[in-house]
Short mmCIF file of C-alpha atoms (C1' of nucleotides) in Angstrom, two decimals:
data_model
loop_
_atom_site.label_atom_id
_atom_site.label_comp_id
_atom_site.label_asym_id
_atom_site.label_seq_id
_atom_site.Cartn_x
_atom_site.Cartn_y
_atom_site.Cartn_z
CA MET P 142 82.37 -47.48 231.38
CA ALA P 143 78.62 -47.48 231.07
CA ASP P 144 76.92 -48.28 227.84
CA THR P 145 76.93 -44.63 226.85
CA ALA P 146 75.97 -45.23 223.23
CA ILE P 147 74.64 -42.21 221.61
CA GLN P 148 73.24 -41.27 218.25
CA ILE P 149 74.59 -38.62 215.94
CA GLY P 150 72.07 -35.99 217.04
CA GLU P 151 73.20 -36.33 220.73
CA LEU P 152 76.84 -36.20 219.65
CA SER P 153 76.09 -33.08 217.80
CA ARG P 154 74.41 -31.55 220.87
CA ARG P 155 77.18 -32.33 223.19
CA THR P 156 79.99 -31.14 220.92
CA GLY P 157 78.19 -28.21 219.16
CA CYS P 158 79.26 -29.75 215.93
CA ASN P 159 76.73 -29.87 213.02
CA ILE P 160 75.44 -33.29 212.13
CA GLU P 161 76.45 -32.85 208.49
CA THR P 162 79.87 -31.80 209.60
CA ILE P 163 80.20 -34.95 211.71
CA ARG P 164 79.45 -37.11 208.66
CA TYR P 165 81.68 -35.07 206.66
CA TYR P 166 84.58 -35.65 209.15
CA GLU P 167 83.81 -39.40 208.89
CA ARG P 168 83.94 -39.19 205.09
CA ILE P 169 87.37 -37.62 205.11
CA GLY P 170 88.73 -39.95 207.81
CA LEU P 171 88.99 -37.45 210.58
CA MET P 172 86.55 -39.33 212.68
CA PRO P 173 86.47 -43.10 212.67
CA ALA P 174 83.33 -44.76 211.09
CA PRO P 175 81.36 -45.81 214.16
CA PRO P 176 79.48 -49.04 214.64
CA ARG P 177 75.86 -49.18 213.74
CA ARG P 178 72.79 -50.01 215.76
CA GLY P 179 70.51 -50.95 212.87
CA ARG P 180 71.33 -48.32 210.26
CA TYR P 181 72.06 -45.54 212.74
CA ARG P 182 75.63 -44.54 213.80
CA SER P 183 76.38 -45.45 217.46
CA TYR P 184 79.01 -43.27 219.23
CA GLY P 185 80.66 -43.69 222.47
CA ALA P 186 82.44 -41.42 225.12
CA GLY P 187 85.61 -41.58 223.00
CA ASP P 188 83.90 -40.02 220.08
CA VAL P 189 82.66 -37.18 222.17
CA GLY P 190 86.21 -36.60 223.38
CA ARG P 191 87.74 -36.77 219.92
CA LEU P 192 85.20 -34.61 218.21
CA GLY P 193 85.45 -32.04 220.94
CA PHE P 194 89.24 -32.08 220.36
CA VAL P 195 88.68 -31.49 216.74
CA ARG P 196 86.28 -28.62 217.29
CA ARG P 197 88.53 -26.88 219.75
CA ALA P 198 91.51 -27.19 217.50
CA ARG P 199 89.39 -25.85 214.65
CA GLU P 200 88.41 -22.90 216.89
CA LEU P 201 92.13 -22.19 217.32
CA GLY P 202 92.30 -21.96 213.53
CA PHE P 203 94.13 -25.24 212.77
CA THR P 204 93.43 -26.68 209.31
CA LEU P 205 91.88 -30.12 209.09
CA ASP P 206 95.28 -31.48 208.05
CA GLU P 207 96.90 -29.97 211.08
CA VAL P 208 94.10 -31.31 213.32
CA ARG P 209 94.77 -34.71 211.69
CA ALA P 210 98.40 -34.39 212.67
CA LEU P 211 97.52 -33.17 216.15
CA LEU P 212 95.27 -36.24 216.69
CA GLY P 213 98.08 -38.56 215.69
CA LEU P 214 100.51 -36.83 218.15
CA ALA P 215 97.91 -36.86 220.87
CA ALA P 216 97.83 -40.61 220.72
CA GLY P 217 101.64 -40.73 220.74
CA GLY P 218 102.19 -39.78 224.37
CA GLU P 219 104.81 -37.44 225.81
CA ALA P 220 107.46 -37.99 223.24
CA SER P 221 105.43 -36.07 220.64
CA CYS P 222 105.13 -32.85 222.70
CA ALA P 223 107.99 -31.28 220.84
CA GLU P 224 106.35 -31.93 217.57
CA VAL P 225 103.06 -30.46 218.80
CA ARG P 226 105.12 -27.39 219.82
CA VAL P 227 106.49 -27.17 216.25
CA LEU P 228 102.99 -27.38 214.75
CA ALA P 229 101.50 -24.88 217.23
CA SER P 230 104.22 -22.32 216.85
CA ALA P 231 104.12 -22.54 213.09
CA HIS P 232 100.34 -21.93 213.25
CA LEU P 233 100.83 -19.16 215.71
CA GLY P 234 103.14 -17.51 213.06
CA ASP P 235 100.27 -17.84 210.52
CA VAL P 236 97.77 -16.38 212.95
CA ARG P 237 100.00 -13.41 213.67
CA ALA P 238 100.54 -12.85 209.94
CA ARG P 239 96.83 -12.84 209.35
CA ILE P 240 96.36 -10.39 212.15
CA ALA P 241 98.99 -8.12 210.74
CA ASP P 242 97.24 -8.24 207.36
CA LEU P 243 93.81 -7.46 208.80
CA LYS P 244 95.29 -4.66 210.88
CA ARG P 245 96.66 -3.09 207.68
CA MET P 246 93.14 -3.31 206.10
CA GLU P 247 91.61 -1.95 209.24
CA ARG P 248 93.78 1.13 209.30
CA VAL P 249 93.07 1.97 205.56
CA LEU P 250 89.35 1.33 205.99
CA ALA P 251 89.17 3.39 209.20
CA ASP P 252 91.09 6.23 207.56
CA SER P 253 88.76 6.29 204.63
CA VAL P 254 85.58 6.22 206.76
CA ARG P 255 87.08 9.05 208.83
CA ALA P 256 87.81 11.01 205.66
CA CYS P 257 84.24 10.30 204.48
CA ASP P 258 82.89 11.78 207.79
CA ALA P 259 85.10 14.89 207.48
CA GLY P 260 83.52 15.26 204.06
CA GLN P 261 86.04 17.85 202.67
CA ASP P 262 86.94 15.83 199.72
CA PRO P 263 85.28 16.67 196.35
CA GLY P 264 84.70 12.97 195.66
CA CYS P 265 84.40 9.92 197.85
CA PRO P 266 87.66 9.25 199.77
CA LEU P 267 87.33 5.52 199.66
CA ILE P 268 86.48 5.33 195.96
CA ASP P 269 89.24 7.70 195.18
CA ALA P 270 91.73 5.63 197.28
CA LEU P 271 90.61 2.48 195.33
CA TYR P 272 91.10 4.19 191.95
CA ALA P 273 94.50 5.67 192.78
CA GLU P 274 97.73 4.06 191.63
CA PRO P 275 99.47 2.74 194.74
CA ARG P 276 103.02 3.50 193.39
CA LEU P 277 103.10 5.92 190.56
CA PRO P 278 102.26 9.42 191.12
CA PRO P 279 99.45 10.89 188.80
CA THR P 280 101.92 13.40 187.15
CA GLY P 281 105.09 12.58 185.10
CA CYS P 282 105.37 10.91 181.67
CA MET C 276 93.67 9.25 173.65
CA ALA C 277 96.15 6.88 172.23
CA ASP C 278 95.30 3.51 170.92
CA THR C 279 96.37 1.72 174.11
CA ALA C 280 95.00 -1.62 173.22
CA ILE C 281 96.67 -4.31 175.23
CA GLN C 282 96.31 -8.04 175.55
CA ILE C 283 95.35 -9.99 178.62
CA GLY C 284 98.95 -10.71 179.47
CA GLU C 285 99.88 -7.00 179.57
CA LEU C 286 96.72 -6.25 181.66
CA SER C 287 97.89 -8.98 184.07
CA ARG C 288 101.32 -7.45 184.27
CA ARG C 289 100.11 -3.90 184.82
CA THR C 290 97.51 -4.88 187.53
CA GLY C 291 99.34 -7.75 189.12
CA CYS C 292 96.18 -9.75 188.54
CA ASN C 293 96.57 -13.43 187.34
CA ILE C 294 95.36 -14.05 183.77
CA GLU C 295 93.07 -16.90 184.90
CA THR C 296 91.62 -14.54 187.46
CA ILE C 297 90.89 -11.83 184.87
CA ARG C 298 89.03 -14.27 182.79
CA TYR C 299 87.24 -15.52 185.94
CA TYR C 300 86.16 -11.92 186.67
CA GLU C 301 84.83 -11.64 183.12
CA ARG C 302 82.86 -14.84 183.56
CA ILE C 303 81.16 -13.67 186.70
CA GLY C 304 80.47 -10.26 185.21
CA LEU C 305 82.80 -8.24 187.45
CA MET C 306 84.81 -7.08 184.40
CA PRO C 307 82.96 -6.38 181.08
CA ALA C 308 83.68 -8.73 178.20
CA PRO C 309 86.17 -6.71 176.08
CA PRO C 310 86.15 -6.49 172.27
CA ARG C 311 88.38 -8.89 170.43
CA ARG C 312 91.18 -8.42 168.03
CA GLY C 313 90.88 -11.73 166.25
CA ARG C 314 90.28 -14.17 168.89
CA TYR C 315 92.19 -12.28 171.65
CA ARG C 316 90.72 -9.93 174.16
CA SER C 317 91.73 -6.37 173.62
CA TYR C 318 91.70 -4.18 176.72
CA GLY C 319 91.99 -0.36 177.12
CA ALA C 320 92.97 2.15 179.76
CA GLY C 321 89.54 1.93 181.39
CA ASP C 322 90.06 -1.82 182.04
CA VAL C 323 93.40 -1.20 183.66
CA GLY C 324 91.69 1.27 185.97
CA ARG C 325 88.69 -0.97 186.79
CA LEU C 326 90.78 -4.05 187.37
CA GLY C 327 93.15 -2.04 189.62
CA PHE C 328 90.12 -0.88 191.51
CA VAL C 329 89.01 -4.55 192.00
CA ARG C 330 92.32 -5.64 193.07
CA ARG C 331 92.75 -2.95 195.70
CA ALA C 332 89.27 -3.47 196.96
CA ARG C 333 90.13 -7.18 197.31
CA GLU C 334 93.30 -6.30 199.20
CA LEU C 335 91.13 -4.42 201.71
CA GLY C 336 89.11 -7.67 202.16
CA PHE C 337 85.99 -6.76 200.39
CA THR C 338 84.12 -9.76 199.00
CA LEU C 339 83.46 -9.89 195.26
CA ASP C 340 79.82 -8.96 195.84
CA GLU C 341 80.90 -5.95 197.88
CA VAL C 342 83.40 -4.97 195.14
CA ARG C 343 80.56 -5.16 192.57
CA ALA C 344 78.49 -2.84 194.70
CA LEU C 345 81.43 -0.46 195.14
CA LEU C 346 82.02 -0.39 191.31
CA GLY C 347 78.39 0.53 190.90
CA LEU C 348 78.54 3.18 193.40
CA ALA C 349 81.82 4.57 192.02
CA ALA C 350 80.00 5.15 188.76
CA GLY C 351 77.31 7.02 190.59
CA GLY C 352 79.08 10.16 191.51
CA GLU C 353 78.99 12.02 194.84
CA ALA C 354 75.52 11.07 195.81
CA SER C 355 76.69 7.46 196.59
CA CYS C 356 79.40 8.44 198.98
CA ALA C 357 77.13 7.85 201.86
CA GLU C 358 76.35 4.37 200.64
CA VAL C 359 80.00 3.68 200.26
CA ARG C 360 80.45 4.71 203.77
CA VAL C 361 77.91 2.28 204.96
CA LEU C 362 79.50 -0.52 202.98
CA ALA C 363 82.96 0.37 204.26
CA SER C 364 82.00 0.67 207.88
CA ALA C 365 80.13 -2.56 207.77
CA HIS C 366 83.14 -4.30 206.27
CA LEU C 367 85.41 -2.43 208.92
CA GLY C 368 83.22 -4.08 211.56
CA ASP C 369 83.82 -7.51 210.03
CA VAL C 370 87.49 -6.91 209.87
CA ARG C 371 87.71 -5.88 213.51
CA ALA C 372 85.60 -8.90 214.46
CA ARG C 373 88.11 -11.12 212.61
CA ILE C 374 91.03 -9.47 214.35
CA ALA C 375 89.41 -9.96 217.72
CA ASP C 376 88.81 -13.80 216.83
CA LEU C 377 92.41 -14.14 215.74
CA LYS C 378 93.70 -12.43 218.85
CA ARG C 379 91.84 -14.85 220.99
CA MET C 380 93.41 -17.69 219.10
CA GLU C 381 96.80 -16.02 219.35
CA ARG C 382 96.59 -15.73 223.11
CA VAL C 383 95.61 -19.37 223.60
CA LEU C 384 98.27 -20.60 221.25
CA ALA C 385 101.03 -18.39 222.71
CA ASP C 386 100.09 -19.52 226.22
CA SER C 387 100.27 -23.21 225.13
CA VAL C 388 103.63 -22.78 223.50
CA ARG C 389 104.92 -20.95 226.48
CA ALA C 390 103.65 -23.76 228.73
CA CYS C 391 105.21 -26.22 226.51
CA ASP C 392 108.65 -24.45 226.85
CA ALA C 393 108.27 -24.33 230.58
CA GLY C 394 107.86 -28.05 230.35
CA GLN C 395 106.50 -28.61 233.86
CA ASP C 396 103.31 -30.37 232.77
CA PRO C 397 103.24 -34.15 232.90
CA GLY C 398 101.58 -34.22 229.44
CA CYS C 399 101.59 -31.82 226.58
CA PRO C 400 99.91 -28.57 227.47
CA LEU C 401 98.35 -27.91 224.09
CA ILE C 402 96.99 -31.39 223.65
CA ASP C 403 95.70 -31.37 227.25
CA ALA C 404 93.98 -27.92 226.48
CA LEU C 405 92.30 -29.39 223.43
CA TYR C 406 90.96 -32.43 225.24
CA ALA C 407 89.74 -30.45 228.26
CA GLU C 408 86.04 -29.58 228.37
CA PRO C 409 85.62 -25.81 228.03
CA ARG C 410 82.75 -25.46 230.43
CA LEU C 411 82.20 -28.43 232.60
CA PRO C 412 84.72 -29.32 235.31
CA PRO C 413 86.08 -32.81 235.16
CA THR C 414 84.49 -33.71 238.54
CA GLY C 415 80.78 -33.88 239.42
CA CYS C 416 78.05 -36.17 238.16
"C1'" DG S 287 107.33 -22.93 152.91
"C1'" DA S 288 108.00 -25.45 157.36
"C1'" DT S 289 108.45 -25.23 161.91
"C1'" DA S 290 109.04 -23.89 166.47
"C1'" DC S 291 107.84 -20.90 170.12
"C1'" DG S 292 105.10 -18.07 173.06
"C1'" DA S 293 100.68 -16.16 174.02
"C1'" DT S 294 96.20 -16.81 174.14
"C1'" DC S 295 91.77 -19.40 173.61
"C1'" DT S 296 87.70 -22.56 175.74
"C1'" DG S 297 86.09 -25.68 178.94
"C1'" DT S 298 86.36 -28.14 182.94
"C1'" DA S 299 87.86 -29.78 187.45
"C1'" DG S 300 90.14 -29.02 191.86
"C1'" DC S 301 91.04 -26.67 196.53
"C1'" DG S 302 89.22 -26.15 201.98
"C1'" DA S 303 85.75 -26.70 204.99
"C1'" DC S 304 81.77 -27.04 205.14
"C1'" DT S 305 76.34 -26.56 204.05
"C1'" DA S 306 72.07 -27.76 201.99
"C1'" DC S 307 69.30 -30.08 199.87
"C1'" DA S 308 66.24 -34.54 197.90
"C1'" DG S 309 64.17 -38.63 198.80
"C1'" DA S 310 64.31 -42.95 201.42
"C1'" DC S 311 64.26 -45.30 205.88
"C1'" DT S 312 63.52 -46.32 211.01
"C1'" DC S 313 61.39 -45.98 215.33
"C1'" DA S 314 58.42 -44.68 219.08
"C1'" DA S 315 54.05 -42.43 220.56
"C1'" DG S 316 49.23 -41.44 220.10
"C1'" DC K 113 47.68 -47.00 211.58
"C1'" DT K 114 49.51 -42.80 211.16
"C1'" DT K 115 52.28 -39.13 212.21
"C1'" DG K 116 56.48 -36.92 213.29
"C1'" DA K 117 61.08 -36.72 214.48
"C1'" DG K 118 65.27 -38.49 213.62
"C1'" DT K 119 68.58 -40.59 210.63
"C1'" DC K 120 70.31 -42.36 206.21
"C1'" DT K 121 72.85 -41.82 201.36
"C1'" DG K 122 74.34 -39.17 197.73
"C1'" DT K 123 75.03 -35.14 195.33
"C1'" DA K 124 75.53 -30.30 194.46
"C1'" DG K 125 76.37 -25.67 195.99
"C1'" DT K 126 79.36 -21.97 198.46
"C1'" DC K 127 83.73 -18.46 197.72
"C1'" DG K 128 87.63 -16.88 195.18
"C1'" DC K 129 90.39 -18.43 192.76
"C1'" DT K 130 93.86 -21.88 190.43
"C1'" DA K 131 95.29 -25.53 187.40
"C1'" DC K 132 95.10 -28.13 183.95
"C1'" DA K 133 94.20 -30.10 178.77
"C1'" DG K 134 94.08 -29.47 174.21
"C1'" DA K 135 93.22 -26.14 170.42
"C1'" DT K 136 94.57 -21.99 167.96
"C1'" DC K 137 97.04 -17.71 166.89
"C1'" DG K 138 100.80 -14.67 165.36
"C1'" DT K 139 105.54 -14.00 164.70
"C1'" DA K 140 110.40 -15.23 164.02
"C1'" DT K 141 113.71 -18.10 162.21
"C1'" DC K 142 115.58 -21.57 159.07
#
DNA sequence: GATACGATCTGTAGCGACTACAGACTCAAG
DNA sequence: CTTGAGTCTGTAGTCGCTACAGATCGTATC
């Protein structure tokens, strides 16, 4: 309601989003090009909301394309909740897959570090593990 | 041993590493520039081993700089096992931090999708969550 | 010999999501 | 009038590849 026109620095402070990133979002069309006061970009409350939305979606790991889609659906009202659900649960699948990947890495790394600490191997356990063939045993033709 | 000279395609097949990626590793100095038979790169058993090492290290999430360091240490014998341990446990810390990040995302996403399925909200729970301020309550000056 | 095919060659540009400059300008305070 | 902070545009860098275009090579077949 009030004339809450702010500059890019203030928008950055309020959203925690880097100034360069804000301009980048404008360049790629994720944020609208705001009106100018002189040469300076002039933002309003709506921009603070939108950018906050983007930032929080990014924190949940959505790609910028997904964020773009979410922004579109957010404008669409209740009807789009089902579509949001589809997007979110697909992304949830991605996140879970990445967690599974990382846990596999974690296990191998933790094992190697533990073997290192035990210090019974002749060589370095991690280096040896990295040099070992994953499938073929060392013997055989 | 035998004259196991192979071309880049065969190296790619044996290591599961893309041809373009092999050339990229050469360009950035991660793999040595091999001798040529005519104009074609000619690799030996050592290259298969080294590239396999790189690939497995990458699968454990090490950055290329870390892989470079590991390769250096691998050549250094037993003395460097302690340094390998330092590298590996630092990286393990990174991996665990990333897992923690992703788990936080997972929780929020799963909650939102569940709230979506419950379908009691007037709006879309995920969209609402993304628009909500994380710290400030909606009331107050 | 011609010719077709597959593999390889070099060099460059693209991806995603920023980040980091350089060098110019605007605006308010001292 | 000068200084300093803020902002502007435009471009290039990051990481780890990946994807071309267009040339060349070696071998097999007709």
